[in-house]
Amino acid sequence: MTNEELQNKIASINNSLEFTEEASEFLNITVNKDDLHKLCTDLKSDTDLSFDYLFCMTGIDYGKELGVIYHLESIKHRHQIVVKVKTEDRENPVLDSVTDVWKTAEFNEMEIFDFFGVKFNNHPNLKRLFLTPDWNGFPLRKDYVDVDNIVIK
Amino acid sequence: MIKTIHDWLFSVMPEWAASLTEMVLIAVFYLTLFAVIGLYLVLLERKVAAWFQMRKGPNRVGPWGLFQTMADALKLVTKELTGTTKADKFLYNLAPYFVIVTALVAMSVIPFTQSVQAFDINIGVFFLLAVSSIGVIGILLGGWSSNNKYSLIGAMRSGVQTISYELSVGLSLLTMVLLTGTLQLSEIIANQQEHGWLILQGHIPAIIAFMIFMIAGTAETNRAPFDLVEAESELGAGFHTEYSGMKFAYFFLAEFINMFIIASIAVTIFFGGWLSPFGITEGIIWLQPIWFTVKVVGIIFLMMWFRWTFPRLRIDQLLKLEWKYLLPLNLMNIVIMAIVIWLGWTI
Amino acid sequence: MTKDKITNDSFKTQEYFVNMGPQHPATHGVLRLILTIDGEIIKNIEPDLGYIHRSIEKMCERDSYQQIVHLTDRMDYLSSHINNHAVCLTVEKSLELEVTDRVKVIRTIIDELTRIASHTLWWGVMGMDVGALTTYFLAFRDREMINDIFEETCGARLTMNYNIPGGLMNDIHPNFIKRVKEFLVHFRKKLPEYDSLLTNNVIFQKRTKGVGILSYKDAISYGVSGPVARGSGYSSDVRKIHSYAAYDKVNFDEVLFTEGDTLSRYKVRIAEMWESMKIIEQLIDNIPEGDISVPTKAVIKLPKGEFYQKVETARGELGVYINSTGTKNPYRMKFRSPGLSNLNALNQMVVGGKIGDLVATMASLDIVVPDIDR
């Protein structure tokens, strides 16, 4: 399906979504964080869409908000979309886990928790993946300060 | 020559002193032989491995690297003995000696030539089997007392493996004992001197028995493809993970001596020991040890060939191979051998 | 203890933990697996990562795009050229820079040589992990020839740094074509040796057949890629699906095996080496004339936006995500590493198997730990 068809199709599932195609080759969908899990389940189970391959999962710090970006692809139809979700709570950001939809999210969510501090509900084993459990702060956040290891030029 | 020394000793000394000196001489001779065989088998293995792997192998220390293993042994002797504090000290220190002493004892009954045999007892084959299976206790002790999980897994594997393959070694030798009617190693060779090598005498069942013996023998010595005890890609170094210096060297040497013992048994039982093929050099005594060495090295080369080409079995496949294939085949083979002898079909 | 007092509790078995790694021969570097074992049977695996984490993604936020290319060598060091290629492609895509055909073809040839080099090393290590030590040396004999070619043309053997955004650092060495042809002749003769030494060995077949099964459905759900995915019958070759460089001009097959076990993943890689040779043979005589790089500004500034490019490394699908705000540094850069997803599926594959199965399966995943940790 082309991006336009995808947009129409996905809008018919959930009409509270925000679509952009600006400065990206993929169709970008921004979803409210409470609807995330529902949308993901729909995207995977719908036979016309069948986004069964989560090929990239990125945490991002927008400055004010923390976000997670899901790159999805369908094995059958070979179309790709991007789902974005944001949360403004920087102290205790919580999102729903999608490990039950795509199992590959397990390690990726652990990585995002490790570097951005985003917690995921219903994750089977949420802990720091790379860093030691007693590490302070979340290094990939833009406001992370580490006077010992980061040299600011 | 041995007889001359014996006579000379008894002529210059009182009887008790002469026997004592003789025993000490024999002990020294065997210990030297033990060390030389161990060290040069290590070198041979490294050379063979290098040959299989398109490398040169050790070639720096001495001509063709002949002193390489000497240097290695020196390093191991002078190395500090480290150990774990949580180990069961007594058993931990005992284990290497268990392994090395049993290997040494087993060597005593092997006839290197017609006259060089320290201990010619009438239950030779039985004695060899009994002694060689004690070695596994050393491995079990070492693995258990090291207080290391990898060692423990290795030791347990070793126990399971040795108990299983002991059967096949015993039964395949028993098949040949049927043919000779004696357990005494010198008599077995005398029999072969008269009627030809046992592998020819017993033809088909003997060849089957030899193949089973080689498989089970390789497993007994814990060498690839049955090296699950060490299995460096699974268990680090297996049962001897926590050993260092000379204690490690004991385990290491014992492995090679055991390989030598298995090869010697195979040569003695199947290939006529120190006999020349078809008696071509029967009268020449000094050729006897050379024939023996040539045959043993041939068998050892075969075992090294296994090691450098085959992947390792998994523990359940190892047990399956023994209990489901080798053991029934072995039992059947004994019956076949009995029938062959009964009908007089031996060559 | 009298006879009637012996109950089931007397023979109670206990599960225990074993640390496999970070210094263990089978974990290929510094991966640590915490195994829960019952006797020899594996009950659970928990990977503990981060022993070689160098925060490449954080460093990228500080570096210019030319510098980032060189950082990526250190991720999956066995397909370093392909990593460079991925970043260059992303940058070129965002700048709408069209590189010359010559660059495309040379990049493709070196990509495929890298793939063969990586697979030969994997084959040697796979043999070692299942206990056949000689494989390692056979593999290095052939890999050495490729490394010599790289050394001549790129100046380095492992971390080549040959790509720059817009093209290549230098032109190929005059000997390059001759050397590659020599290698192809040599390797066509030697690759069947791999089969006769290891693939057709009964013990090897027994060790790998039906071991570490990953079903088609699980393969997709776990997002595995590369030979691991194709061993489960899941067609995931980025070179075919989202073709890049000169892959659309060459004729090659995507290797698929459907059993999903260790042996089929093994066979995929062996067959992929044949396919790679096929690709190189088609291109080596037809390297078009042209410039080796399109000039870029000294300081590359990407336009505002998000860019994504995936390539097929020797281990699977490598994705590069760049979020740019229009400055000379990326705002956020993410590498989708193939190893992380493949490792994620390990638990599913080996639970219930023996320790030996774990080692064989892990070898068939072809894990490079710096690629997982980044």
Short mmCIF file of C-alpha atoms in Angstrom, two decimals, chain C residues 199-334:
data_model
loop_
_atom_site.label_atom_id
_atom_site.label_comp_id
_atom_site.label_asym_id
_atom_site.label_seq_id
_atom_site.Cartn_x
_atom_site.Cartn_y
_atom_site.Cartn_z
CA THR C 199 28.98 -30.24 7.01
CA ASN C 200 28.95 -33.88 5.99
CA ASN C 201 30.37 -35.12 9.27
CA VAL C 202 27.89 -37.41 11.03
CA ILE C 203 28.68 -36.09 14.47
CA PHE C 204 28.24 -32.50 13.30
CA GLN C 205 24.91 -33.32 11.70
CA LYS C 206 23.76 -35.01 14.91
CA ARG C 207 24.90 -32.07 16.98
CA THR C 208 23.04 -29.49 14.91
CA LYS C 209 20.03 -31.13 13.31
CA GLY C 210 16.83 -30.37 15.21
CA VAL C 211 18.73 -28.29 17.74
CA GLY C 212 17.81 -24.73 18.63
CA ILE C 213 14.66 -24.57 16.56
CA LEU C 214 13.19 -21.16 15.83
CA SER C 215 9.84 -21.34 14.08
CA TYR C 216 8.86 -19.07 11.21
CA LYS C 217 6.35 -17.20 13.37
CA ASP C 218 8.77 -16.69 16.23
CA ALA C 219 11.46 -15.57 13.82
CA ILE C 220 9.27 -12.69 12.68
CA SER C 221 8.06 -11.83 16.14
CA TYR C 222 11.58 -11.76 17.52
CA GLY C 223 12.60 -9.60 14.60
CA VAL C 224 15.58 -11.78 13.78
CA SER C 225 17.29 -11.06 10.50
CA GLY C 226 20.04 -12.24 8.25
CA PRO C 227 20.98 -15.91 8.06
CA VAL C 228 19.16 -16.64 11.32
CA ALA C 229 15.89 -15.50 9.78
CA ARG C 230 16.54 -17.22 6.46
CA GLY C 231 17.30 -20.45 8.30
CA SER C 232 13.72 -20.30 9.56
CA GLY C 233 12.37 -19.81 6.07
CA TYR C 234 11.65 -16.14 6.58
CA SER C 235 12.76 -14.11 3.61
CA SER C 236 14.47 -11.06 5.02
CA ASP C 237 17.26 -10.17 2.63
CA VAL C 238 17.46 -6.39 2.54
CA ARG C 239 19.55 -6.65 -0.63
CA LYS C 240 16.50 -8.06 -2.38
CA ILE C 241 13.63 -6.30 -0.64
CA HIS C 242 14.96 -2.77 -0.29
CA SER C 243 17.75 -2.94 -2.80
CA TYR C 244 20.64 -0.51 -2.45
CA ALA C 245 24.00 0.11 -4.15
CA ALA C 246 24.43 -2.18 -7.17
CA TYR C 247 22.39 -5.10 -5.86
CA ASP C 248 19.50 -4.42 -8.24
CA LYS C 249 21.83 -4.93 -11.21
CA VAL C 250 23.12 -8.35 -10.23
CA ASN C 251 21.57 -11.73 -10.34
CA PHE C 252 21.62 -13.72 -7.13
CA ASP C 253 19.33 -15.93 -5.11
CA GLU C 254 18.15 -15.44 -1.59
CA VAL C 255 19.01 -18.61 0.31
CA LEU C 256 16.13 -20.02 2.31
CA PHE C 257 15.98 -23.08 4.51
CA THR C 258 12.79 -23.90 6.34
CA GLU C 259 13.81 -26.20 9.20
CA GLY C 260 14.78 -23.36 11.53
CA ASP C 261 17.39 -25.41 13.33
CA THR C 262 21.10 -24.85 13.81
CA LEU C 263 21.99 -26.90 10.76
CA SER C 264 19.80 -24.85 8.45
CA ARG C 265 21.29 -21.60 9.74
CA TYR C 266 24.67 -23.17 9.07
CA LYS C 267 23.70 -24.15 5.54
CA VAL C 268 22.34 -20.68 4.82
CA ARG C 269 25.73 -19.14 5.54
CA ILE C 270 27.60 -21.69 3.46
CA ALA C 271 25.22 -21.10 0.55
CA GLU C 272 25.50 -17.36 1.02
CA MET C 273 29.22 -17.57 0.43
CA TRP C 274 28.49 -19.14 -2.96
CA GLU C 275 25.97 -16.39 -3.71
CA SER C 276 28.43 -13.69 -2.69
CA MET C 277 30.98 -15.15 -5.06
CA LYS C 278 28.36 -15.08 -7.78
CA ILE C 279 27.71 -11.39 -7.15
CA ILE C 280 31.40 -10.51 -7.19
CA GLU C 281 31.95 -12.44 -10.39
CA GLN C 282 29.22 -10.50 -12.14
CA LEU C 283 30.61 -7.16 -11.05
CA ILE C 284 34.37 -7.56 -11.05
CA ASP C 285 34.75 -7.31 -14.81
CA ASN C 286 32.24 -4.51 -15.17
CA ILE C 287 33.46 -1.79 -12.86
CA PRO C 288 32.39 1.34 -14.75
CA GLU C 289 34.64 4.32 -15.17
CA GLY C 290 33.83 7.43 -13.22
CA ASP C 291 34.64 9.54 -10.23
CA ILE C 292 35.25 7.85 -6.95
CA SER C 293 33.50 10.50 -4.94
CA VAL C 294 31.02 13.30 -5.30
CA PRO C 295 32.37 16.39 -3.59
CA THR C 296 30.61 17.31 -0.39
CA LYS C 297 31.04 20.32 1.84
CA ALA C 298 33.74 20.11 4.44
CA VAL C 299 31.08 20.33 7.14
CA ILE C 300 28.09 18.26 6.19
CA LYS C 301 24.83 19.62 7.50
CA LEU C 302 21.85 17.35 7.03
CA PRO C 303 18.47 18.92 6.36
CA LYS C 304 15.91 18.87 9.13
CA GLY C 305 14.10 15.57 9.31
CA GLU C 306 14.34 11.88 10.01
CA PHE C 307 16.24 9.46 7.82
CA TYR C 308 16.37 5.74 7.91
CA GLN C 309 18.37 3.29 5.85
CA LYS C 310 18.80 -0.42 6.26
CA VAL C 311 21.47 -2.65 4.81
CA GLU C 312 22.25 -6.33 5.02
CA THR C 313 25.38 -7.02 7.04
CA ALA C 314 26.85 -10.47 7.47
CA ARG C 315 24.75 -10.85 10.60
CA GLY C 316 21.48 -9.39 9.37
CA GLU C 317 19.69 -6.16 9.01
CA LEU C 318 21.53 -3.08 10.19
CA GLY C 319 19.38 0.03 10.39
CA VAL C 320 20.64 3.56 10.73
CA TYR C 321 18.22 6.14 12.07
CA ILE C 322 19.23 9.77 12.00
CA ASN C 323 17.13 12.50 13.50
CA SER C 324 18.56 15.77 12.29
CA THR C 325 17.72 19.30 13.34
CA GLY C 326 19.73 20.83 10.52
CA THR C 327 23.02 21.22 12.40
CA LYS C 328 26.33 19.51 11.75
CA ASN C 329 25.63 16.87 14.38
CA PRO C 330 22.73 14.47 14.48
CA TYR C 331 20.16 15.16 17.16
CA ARG C 332 19.66 11.46 17.75
CA MET C 333 21.31 8.60 15.99
CA LYS C 334 20.27 5.01 16.49
#
